[in-house]
C-alpha positions as a Markdown table, in Angstrom:
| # | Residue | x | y | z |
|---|---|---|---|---|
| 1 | Unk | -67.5 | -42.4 | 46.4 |
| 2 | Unk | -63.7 | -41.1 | 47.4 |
| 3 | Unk | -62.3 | -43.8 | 44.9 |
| 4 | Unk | -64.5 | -43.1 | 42.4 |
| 5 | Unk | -63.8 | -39.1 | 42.1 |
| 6 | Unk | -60.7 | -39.6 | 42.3 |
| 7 | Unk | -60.5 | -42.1 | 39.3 |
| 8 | Unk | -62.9 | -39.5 | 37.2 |
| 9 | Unk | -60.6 | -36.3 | 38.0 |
| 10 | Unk | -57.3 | -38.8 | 37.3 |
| 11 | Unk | -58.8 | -39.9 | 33.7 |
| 12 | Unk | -59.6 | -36.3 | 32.8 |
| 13 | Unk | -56.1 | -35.2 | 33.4 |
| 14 | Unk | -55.1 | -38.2 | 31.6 |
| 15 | Unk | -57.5 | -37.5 | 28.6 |
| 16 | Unk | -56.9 | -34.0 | 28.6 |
| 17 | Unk | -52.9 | -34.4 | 28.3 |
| 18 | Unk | -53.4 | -36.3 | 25.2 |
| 19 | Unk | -55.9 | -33.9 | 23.6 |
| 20 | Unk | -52.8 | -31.5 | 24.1 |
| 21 | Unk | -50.4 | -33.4 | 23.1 |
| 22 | Unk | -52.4 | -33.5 | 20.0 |
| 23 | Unk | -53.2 | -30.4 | 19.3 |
| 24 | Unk | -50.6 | -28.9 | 16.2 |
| 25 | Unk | -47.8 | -26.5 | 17.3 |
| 26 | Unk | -47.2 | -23.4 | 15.8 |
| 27 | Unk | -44.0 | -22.9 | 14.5 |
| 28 | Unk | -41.8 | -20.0 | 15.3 |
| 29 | Unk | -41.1 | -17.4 | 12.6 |
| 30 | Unk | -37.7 | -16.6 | 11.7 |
| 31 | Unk | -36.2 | -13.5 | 12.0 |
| 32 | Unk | -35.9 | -11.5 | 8.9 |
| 33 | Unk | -32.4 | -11.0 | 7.7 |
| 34 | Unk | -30.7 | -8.0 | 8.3 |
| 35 | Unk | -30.8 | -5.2 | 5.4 |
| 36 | Unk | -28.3 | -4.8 | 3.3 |
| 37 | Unk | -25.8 | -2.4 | 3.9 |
| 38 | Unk | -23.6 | -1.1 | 1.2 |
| 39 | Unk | -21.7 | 0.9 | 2.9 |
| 40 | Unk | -18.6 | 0.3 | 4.8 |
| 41 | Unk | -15.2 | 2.0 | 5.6 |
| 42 | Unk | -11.8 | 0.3 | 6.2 |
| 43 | Unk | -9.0 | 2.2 | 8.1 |
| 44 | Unk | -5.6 | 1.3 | 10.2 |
| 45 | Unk | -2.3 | 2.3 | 10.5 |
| 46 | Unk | 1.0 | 1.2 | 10.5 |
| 47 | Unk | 4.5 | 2.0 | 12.2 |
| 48 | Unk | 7.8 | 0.5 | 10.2 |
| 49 | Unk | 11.5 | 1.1 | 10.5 |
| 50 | Unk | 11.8 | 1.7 | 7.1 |
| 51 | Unk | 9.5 | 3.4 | 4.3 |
| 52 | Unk | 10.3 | 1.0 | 1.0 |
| 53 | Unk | 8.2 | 1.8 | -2.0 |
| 54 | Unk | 9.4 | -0.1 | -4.9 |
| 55 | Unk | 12.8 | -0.7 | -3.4 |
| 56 | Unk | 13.9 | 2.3 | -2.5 |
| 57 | Unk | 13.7 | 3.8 | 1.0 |
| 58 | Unk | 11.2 | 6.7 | 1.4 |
| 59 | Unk | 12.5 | 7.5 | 4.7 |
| 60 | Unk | 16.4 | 7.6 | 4.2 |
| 61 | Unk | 16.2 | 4.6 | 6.2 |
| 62 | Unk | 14.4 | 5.9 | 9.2 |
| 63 | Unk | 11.2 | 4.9 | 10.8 |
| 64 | Unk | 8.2 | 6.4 | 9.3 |
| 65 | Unk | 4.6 | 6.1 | 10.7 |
| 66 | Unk | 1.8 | 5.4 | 8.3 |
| 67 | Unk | -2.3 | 5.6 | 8.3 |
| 68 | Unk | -5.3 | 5.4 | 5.6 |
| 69 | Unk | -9.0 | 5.9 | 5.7 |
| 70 | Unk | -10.9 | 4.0 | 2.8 |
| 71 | Unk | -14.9 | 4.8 | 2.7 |
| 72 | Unk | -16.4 | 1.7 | 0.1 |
| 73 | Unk | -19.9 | 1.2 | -1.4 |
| 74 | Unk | -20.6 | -2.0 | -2.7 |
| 75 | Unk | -23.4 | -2.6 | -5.4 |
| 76 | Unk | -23.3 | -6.2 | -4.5 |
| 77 | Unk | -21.2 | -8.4 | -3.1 |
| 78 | Unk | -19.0 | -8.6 | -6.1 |
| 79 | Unk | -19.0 | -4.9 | -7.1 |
| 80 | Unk | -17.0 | -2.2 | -4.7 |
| 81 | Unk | -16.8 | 1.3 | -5.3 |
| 82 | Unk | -14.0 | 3.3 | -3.0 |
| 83 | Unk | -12.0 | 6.4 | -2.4 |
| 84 | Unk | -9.4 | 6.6 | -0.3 |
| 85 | Unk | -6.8 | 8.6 | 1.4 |
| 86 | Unk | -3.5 | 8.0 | 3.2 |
| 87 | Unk | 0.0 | 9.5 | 4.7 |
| 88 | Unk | 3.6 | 8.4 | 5.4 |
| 89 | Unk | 6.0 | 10.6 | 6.9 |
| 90 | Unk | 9.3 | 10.7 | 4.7 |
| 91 | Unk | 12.2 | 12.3 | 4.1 |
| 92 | Unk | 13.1 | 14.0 | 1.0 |
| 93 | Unk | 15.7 | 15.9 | -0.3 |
| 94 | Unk | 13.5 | 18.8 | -1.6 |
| 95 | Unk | 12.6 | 18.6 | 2.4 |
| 96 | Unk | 9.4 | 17.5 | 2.2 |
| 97 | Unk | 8.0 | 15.7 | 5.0 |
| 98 | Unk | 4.7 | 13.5 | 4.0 |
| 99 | Unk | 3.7 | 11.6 | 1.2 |
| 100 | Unk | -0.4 | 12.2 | 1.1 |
| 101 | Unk | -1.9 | 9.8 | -1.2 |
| 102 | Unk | -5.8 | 10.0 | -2.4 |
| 103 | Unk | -6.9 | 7.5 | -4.6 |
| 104 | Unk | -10.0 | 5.7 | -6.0 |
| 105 | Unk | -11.4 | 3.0 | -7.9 |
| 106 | Unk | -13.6 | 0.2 | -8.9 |
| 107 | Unk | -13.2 | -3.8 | -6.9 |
| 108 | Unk | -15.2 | -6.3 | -9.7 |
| 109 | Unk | -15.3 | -9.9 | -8.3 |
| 110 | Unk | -15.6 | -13.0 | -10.5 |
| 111 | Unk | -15.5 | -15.9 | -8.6 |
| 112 | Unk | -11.4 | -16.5 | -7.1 |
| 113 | Unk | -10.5 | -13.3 | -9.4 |
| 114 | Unk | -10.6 | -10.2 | -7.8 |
| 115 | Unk | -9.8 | -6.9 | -9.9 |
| 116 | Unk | -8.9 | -3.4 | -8.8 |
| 117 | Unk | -9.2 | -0.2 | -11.2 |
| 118 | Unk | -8.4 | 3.1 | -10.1 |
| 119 | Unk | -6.4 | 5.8 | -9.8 |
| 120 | Unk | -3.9 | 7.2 | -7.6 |
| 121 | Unk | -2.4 | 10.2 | -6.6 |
| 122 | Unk | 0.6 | 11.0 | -4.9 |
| 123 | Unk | 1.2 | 14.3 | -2.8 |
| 124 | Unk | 4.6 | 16.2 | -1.2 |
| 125 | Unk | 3.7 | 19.2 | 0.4 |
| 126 | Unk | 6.4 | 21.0 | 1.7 |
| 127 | Unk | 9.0 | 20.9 | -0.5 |
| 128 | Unk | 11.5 | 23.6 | -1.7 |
| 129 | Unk | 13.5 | 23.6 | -4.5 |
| 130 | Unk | 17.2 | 21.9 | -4.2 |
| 131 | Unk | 20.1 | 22.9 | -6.3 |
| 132 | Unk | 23.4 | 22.3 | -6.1 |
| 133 | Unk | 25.4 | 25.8 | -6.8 |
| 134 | Unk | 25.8 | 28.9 | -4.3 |
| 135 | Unk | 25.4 | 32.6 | -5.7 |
| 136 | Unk | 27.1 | 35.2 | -4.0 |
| 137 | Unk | 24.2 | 37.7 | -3.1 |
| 138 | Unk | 25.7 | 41.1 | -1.1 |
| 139 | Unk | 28.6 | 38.9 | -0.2 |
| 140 | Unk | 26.8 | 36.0 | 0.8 |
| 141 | Unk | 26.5 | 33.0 | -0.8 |
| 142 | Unk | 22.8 | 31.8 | -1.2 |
| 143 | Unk | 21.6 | 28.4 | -2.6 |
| 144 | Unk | 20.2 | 28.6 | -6.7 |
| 145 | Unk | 21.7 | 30.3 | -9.6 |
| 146 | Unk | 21.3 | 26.7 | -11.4 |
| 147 | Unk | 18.4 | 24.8 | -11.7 |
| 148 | Unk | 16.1 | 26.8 | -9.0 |
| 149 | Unk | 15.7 | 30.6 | -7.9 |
| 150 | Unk | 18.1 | 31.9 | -6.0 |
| 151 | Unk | 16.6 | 32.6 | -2.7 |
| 152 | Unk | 17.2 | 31.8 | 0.9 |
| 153 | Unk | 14.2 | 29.0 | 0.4 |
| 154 | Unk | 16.1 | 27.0 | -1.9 |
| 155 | Unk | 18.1 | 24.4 | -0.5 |
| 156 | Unk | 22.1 | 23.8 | -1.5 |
| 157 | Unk | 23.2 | 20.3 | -1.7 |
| 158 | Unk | 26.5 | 19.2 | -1.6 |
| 159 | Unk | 26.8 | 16.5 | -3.5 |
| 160 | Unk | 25.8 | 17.7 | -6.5 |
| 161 | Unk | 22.2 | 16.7 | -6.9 |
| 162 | Unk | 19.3 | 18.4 | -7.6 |
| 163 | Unk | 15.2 | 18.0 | -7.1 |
| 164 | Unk | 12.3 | 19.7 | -7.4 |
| 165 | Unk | 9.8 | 21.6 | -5.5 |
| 166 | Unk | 7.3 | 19.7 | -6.5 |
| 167 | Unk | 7.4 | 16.1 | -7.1 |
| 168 | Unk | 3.6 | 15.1 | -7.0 |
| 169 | Unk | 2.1 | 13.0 | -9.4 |
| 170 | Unk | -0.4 | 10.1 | -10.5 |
| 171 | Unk | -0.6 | 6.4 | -11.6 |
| 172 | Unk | -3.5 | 4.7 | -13.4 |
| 173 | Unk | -3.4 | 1.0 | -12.3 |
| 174 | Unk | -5.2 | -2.3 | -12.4 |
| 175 | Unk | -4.6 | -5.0 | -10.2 |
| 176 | Unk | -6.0 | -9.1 | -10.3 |
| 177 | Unk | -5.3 | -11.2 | -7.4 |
| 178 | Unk | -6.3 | -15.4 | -8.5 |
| 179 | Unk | -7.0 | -17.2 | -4.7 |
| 180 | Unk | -6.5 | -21.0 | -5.8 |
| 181 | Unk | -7.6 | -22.3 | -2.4 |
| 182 | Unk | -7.4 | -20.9 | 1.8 |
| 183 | Unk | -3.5 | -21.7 | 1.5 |
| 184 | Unk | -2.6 | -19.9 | -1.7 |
| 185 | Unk | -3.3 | -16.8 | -3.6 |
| 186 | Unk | -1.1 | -15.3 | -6.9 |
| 187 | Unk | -1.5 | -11.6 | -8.0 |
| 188 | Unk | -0.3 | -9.8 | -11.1 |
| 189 | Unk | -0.3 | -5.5 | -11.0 |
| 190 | Unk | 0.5 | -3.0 | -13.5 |
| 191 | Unk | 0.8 | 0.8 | -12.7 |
| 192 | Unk | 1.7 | 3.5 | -15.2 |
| 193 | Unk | 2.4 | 7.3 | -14.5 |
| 194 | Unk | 2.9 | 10.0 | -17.8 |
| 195 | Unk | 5.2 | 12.0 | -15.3 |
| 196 | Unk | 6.3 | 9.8 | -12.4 |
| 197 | Unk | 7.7 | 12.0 | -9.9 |
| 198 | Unk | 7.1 | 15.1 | -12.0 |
| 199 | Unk | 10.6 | 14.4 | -13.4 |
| 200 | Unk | 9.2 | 15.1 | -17.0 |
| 201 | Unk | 9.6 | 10.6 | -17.2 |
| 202 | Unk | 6.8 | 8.1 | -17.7 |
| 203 | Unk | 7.2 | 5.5 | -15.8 |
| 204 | Unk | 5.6 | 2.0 | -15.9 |
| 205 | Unk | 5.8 | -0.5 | -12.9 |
| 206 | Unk | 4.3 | -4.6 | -13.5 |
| 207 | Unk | 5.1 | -7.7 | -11.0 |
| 208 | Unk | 4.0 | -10.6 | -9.4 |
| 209 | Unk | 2.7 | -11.7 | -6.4 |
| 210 | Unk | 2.6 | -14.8 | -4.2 |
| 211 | Unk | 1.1 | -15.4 | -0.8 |
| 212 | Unk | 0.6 | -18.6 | 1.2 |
| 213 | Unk | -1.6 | -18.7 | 4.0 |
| 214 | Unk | -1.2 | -21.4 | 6.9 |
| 215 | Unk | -3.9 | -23.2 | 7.9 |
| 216 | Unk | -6.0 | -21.3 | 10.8 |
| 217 | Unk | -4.9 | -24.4 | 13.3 |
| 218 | Unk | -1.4 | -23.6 | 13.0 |
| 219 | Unk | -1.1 | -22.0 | 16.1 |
| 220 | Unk | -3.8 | -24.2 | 18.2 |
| 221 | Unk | -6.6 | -21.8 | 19.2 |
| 222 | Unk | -4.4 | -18.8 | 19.9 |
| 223 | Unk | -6.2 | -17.1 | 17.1 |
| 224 | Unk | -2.7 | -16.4 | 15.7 |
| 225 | Unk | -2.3 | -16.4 | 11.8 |
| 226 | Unk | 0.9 | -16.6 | 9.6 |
| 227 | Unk | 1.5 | -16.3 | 6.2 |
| 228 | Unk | 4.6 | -15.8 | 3.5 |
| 229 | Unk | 4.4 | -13.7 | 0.6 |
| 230 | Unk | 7.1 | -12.0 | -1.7 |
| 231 | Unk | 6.5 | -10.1 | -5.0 |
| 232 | Unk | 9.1 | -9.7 | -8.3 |
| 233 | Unk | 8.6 | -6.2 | -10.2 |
| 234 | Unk | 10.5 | -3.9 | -12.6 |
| 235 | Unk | 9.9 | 0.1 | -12.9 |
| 236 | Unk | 10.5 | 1.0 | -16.5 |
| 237 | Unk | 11.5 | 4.7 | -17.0 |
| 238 | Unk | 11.5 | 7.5 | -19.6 |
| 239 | Unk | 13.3 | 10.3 | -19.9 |
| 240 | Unk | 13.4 | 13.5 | -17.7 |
| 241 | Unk | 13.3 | 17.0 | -18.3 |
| 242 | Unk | 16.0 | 19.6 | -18.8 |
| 243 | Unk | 15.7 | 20.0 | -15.0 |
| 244 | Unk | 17.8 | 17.3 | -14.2 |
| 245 | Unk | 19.9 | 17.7 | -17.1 |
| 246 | Unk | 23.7 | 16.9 | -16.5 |
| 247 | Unk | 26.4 | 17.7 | -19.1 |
| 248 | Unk | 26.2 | 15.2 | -21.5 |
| 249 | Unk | 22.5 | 15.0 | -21.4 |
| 250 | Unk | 21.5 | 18.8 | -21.0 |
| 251 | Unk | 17.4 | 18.1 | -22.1 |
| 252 | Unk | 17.4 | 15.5 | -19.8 |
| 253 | Unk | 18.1 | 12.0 | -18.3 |
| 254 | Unk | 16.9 | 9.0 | -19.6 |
| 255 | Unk | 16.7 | 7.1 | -16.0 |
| 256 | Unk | 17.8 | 3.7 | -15.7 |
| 257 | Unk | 15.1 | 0.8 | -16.0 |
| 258 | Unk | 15.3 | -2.0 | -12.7 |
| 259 | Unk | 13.9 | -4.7 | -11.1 |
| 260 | Unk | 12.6 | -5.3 | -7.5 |
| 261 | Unk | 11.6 | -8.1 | -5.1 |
| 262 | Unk | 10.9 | -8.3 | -1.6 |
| 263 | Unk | 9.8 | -11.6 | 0.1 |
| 264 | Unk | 8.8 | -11.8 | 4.0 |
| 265 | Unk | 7.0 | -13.5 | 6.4 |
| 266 | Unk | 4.0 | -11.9 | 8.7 |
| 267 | Unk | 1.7 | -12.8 | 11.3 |
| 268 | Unk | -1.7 | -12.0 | 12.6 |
| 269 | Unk | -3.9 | -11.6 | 15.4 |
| 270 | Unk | -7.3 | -10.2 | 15.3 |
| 271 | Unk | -6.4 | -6.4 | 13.9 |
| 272 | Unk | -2.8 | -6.5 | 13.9 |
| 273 | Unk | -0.2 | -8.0 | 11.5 |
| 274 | Unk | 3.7 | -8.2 | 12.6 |
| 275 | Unk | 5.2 | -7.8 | 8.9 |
| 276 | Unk | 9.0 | -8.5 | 8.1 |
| 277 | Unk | 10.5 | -8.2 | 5.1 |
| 278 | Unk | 13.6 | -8.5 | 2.8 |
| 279 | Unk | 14.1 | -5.9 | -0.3 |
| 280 | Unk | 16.2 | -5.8 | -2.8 |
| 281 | Unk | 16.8 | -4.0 | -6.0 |
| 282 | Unk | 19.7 | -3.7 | -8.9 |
| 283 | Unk | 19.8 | -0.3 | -9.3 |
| 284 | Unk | 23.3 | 0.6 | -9.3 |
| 285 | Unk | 24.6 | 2.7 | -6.6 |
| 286 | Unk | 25.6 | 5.2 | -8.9 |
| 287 | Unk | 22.4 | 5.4 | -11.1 |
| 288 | Unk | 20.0 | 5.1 | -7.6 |
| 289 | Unk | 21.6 | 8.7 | -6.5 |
| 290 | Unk | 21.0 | 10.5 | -10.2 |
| 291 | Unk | 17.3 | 8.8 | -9.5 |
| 292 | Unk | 16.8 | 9.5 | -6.1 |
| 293 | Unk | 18.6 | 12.7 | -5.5 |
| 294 | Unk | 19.7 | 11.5 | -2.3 |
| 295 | Unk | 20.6 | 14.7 | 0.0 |
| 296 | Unk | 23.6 | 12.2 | 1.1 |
| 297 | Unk | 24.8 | 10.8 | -2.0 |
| 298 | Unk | 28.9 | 10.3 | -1.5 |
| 299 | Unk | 31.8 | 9.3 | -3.0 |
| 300 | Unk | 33.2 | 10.1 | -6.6 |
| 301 | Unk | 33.9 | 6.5 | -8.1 |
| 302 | Unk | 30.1 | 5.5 | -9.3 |
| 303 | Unk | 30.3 | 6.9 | -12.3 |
| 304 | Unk | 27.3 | 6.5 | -14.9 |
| 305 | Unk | 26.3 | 8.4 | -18.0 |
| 306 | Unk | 23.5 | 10.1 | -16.3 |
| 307 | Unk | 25.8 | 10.5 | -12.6 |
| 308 | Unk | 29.2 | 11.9 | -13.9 |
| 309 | Unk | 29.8 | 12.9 | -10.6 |
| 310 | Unk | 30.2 | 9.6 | -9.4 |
| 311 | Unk | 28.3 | 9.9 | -6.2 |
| 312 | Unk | 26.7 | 7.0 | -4.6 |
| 313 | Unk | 23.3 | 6.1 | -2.6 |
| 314 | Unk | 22.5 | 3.2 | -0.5 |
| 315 | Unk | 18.9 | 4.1 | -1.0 |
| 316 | Unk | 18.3 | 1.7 | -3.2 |
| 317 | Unk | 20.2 | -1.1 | -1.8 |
| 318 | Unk | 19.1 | -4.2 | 0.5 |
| 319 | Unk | 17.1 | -3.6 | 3.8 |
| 320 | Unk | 15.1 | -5.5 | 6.4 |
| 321 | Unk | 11.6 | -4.0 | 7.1 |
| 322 | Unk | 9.7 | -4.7 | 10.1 |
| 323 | Unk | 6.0 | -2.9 | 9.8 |
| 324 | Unk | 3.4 | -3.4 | 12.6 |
| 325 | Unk | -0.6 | -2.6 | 11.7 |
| 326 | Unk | -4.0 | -2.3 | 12.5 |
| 327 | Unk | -6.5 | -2.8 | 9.9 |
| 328 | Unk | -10.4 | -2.4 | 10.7 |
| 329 | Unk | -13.8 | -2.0 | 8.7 |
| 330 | Unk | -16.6 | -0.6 | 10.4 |
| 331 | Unk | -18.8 | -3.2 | 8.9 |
| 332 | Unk | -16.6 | -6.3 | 10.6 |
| 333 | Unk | -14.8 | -5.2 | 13.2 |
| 334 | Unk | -16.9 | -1.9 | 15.3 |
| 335 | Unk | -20.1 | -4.3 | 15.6 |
């Protein structure tokens, strides 16, 4: 009777098993993908020994700190809105002390081409008029009595330049940057101004751009990247305003056109790129300190129709720049 229960109870669980076995599982439903979210904001920060903007120091060849704050909206994954602000501290001969930018524009993607519209405008709070002549005023000599007032606020330099109070201005500017593949990527940009520097001059600035990108496994699983990249430009320029006037052109300077190129190698790790670069430009000596008006302009031998003086800036000359930044979006990098 033993045997036989327990052959009954050991066929059930045999029977039943199967039936289980057979019964249909129901599959697990997958989670619904997140919501779209077409907002984001990017933002970093930089430190560099030098403040380079189109080959000519910012800075007077000093270290200048730099940081930006960029809220996006994008329509769809190939159409970003944003505005944007940023600073650099500089150092100016009208004694101004930042450069605040605040810009905007439109990002259309088509495929490897990426676009970028906008505008952008550039601010130098701060600054006081600079002349070069001293009027006696109750038997003291006080910078202006030239170009700017005469006043205890304007500011006398000695080598015979002069600059405004206010240099602020704006660009238009479209941009395309054509990735070919992970390893390489070629840009063209274009950026004019109807009063570059408030000078009274157009300007217009075009180049080219190259970057190659080394493959992620360059650095085994360090999670360090590299890359290359270098860019060729030249700034066209008009003609200033009777401000900056010299003798033989008293309604103003027609500045000298030039080229640009800087080419440098960076590398990368998580946030932060290591950045150094070689710039160059052939702007004379001479012709860079009528542009410029370097506050330490010297000499009397570089003499140019629009620098009769003769004085001469390294401002525009070769320099090493070696930048280290932080680079985040909220949307990648805070989650």
């Amino acid at each position: 009777m033993k045997k036989f229960a327990l052959l009954a109870t050991t066929l059930a669980l045999v029977s039943g098993s199967a039936f289980a076995a057979d019964l249909p599982v129901k599959a697990l439903k997958a989670p619904p993908p997140p919501a779209f979210d077409p907002w984001d904001i990017a933002f970093g920060g930089a430190l560099m020994n030098d403040y380079i903007f189109r080959g000519i120091t910012q800075s007077n060849h000093q270290p200048s700190v730099a940081a930006y704050f960029e809220p996006r909206y994008n329509i769809n994954k190939d159409l970003q809105l944003y505005v944007g602000t940023s600073g650099e501290s500089i150092s100016f001969s009208n004694r101004a002390a930042a450069e605040i930018d605040v810009y905007g524009g439109i990002r259309p993607t088509f495929g490897p081409a990426a676009f970028d519209f906008g505008v952008w405008g550039y601010l130098y709070p701060g600054g006081q008029c600079a002349d070069n002549v001293l009027t006696p005023v109750g038997g003291v000599l006080t910078p202006g009595g030239g170009v700017c007032p005469v006043s205890t606020t304007t500011i006398f330099l000695a080598d015979g330049n002069v600059m405004k109070k206010n240099v602020s201005f704006f660009e238009v500017y479209g941009k395309l940057n054509y990735t070919i593949n992970d390893n390489w990527a070629f840009g063209v940009n274009e950026y004019y101004s109807p009063n570059f520097l408030n000078s009274g001059a157009w300007g217009d600035y075009a180049s080219i751009t190259g970057k190659w990108t080394a493959p992620s496994t360059t650095f085994g699983s360090s999670g360090v990247g590299m890359y290359v990249s270098g860019e060729f430009g030249r700034q066209w320029l008009g003609t200033s305003d009777a401000f900056y006037g010299v003798p033989a052109f008293p309604n103003g300077i027609k500045y000298a056109d030039y080229d640009t190129w800087n080419i440098g190698i960076g590398f990368t790790w998580k946030v932060l790129t290591l950045d150094l670069r070689y710039s160059d430009t052939d702007l004379s000596k001479g012709n860079c300190s009528a542009f410029t008006s370097a506050f330490n302009a010297t000499g009397t031998t570089n003499v140019t129709p629009i620098n009769p003086g003769g004085t001469s800036s390294n401002w525009c000359g070769a320099a090493g720049i070696a930048k280290l930044s932080f680079d985040l979006t909220a949307m990648s990098s805070l989650k």
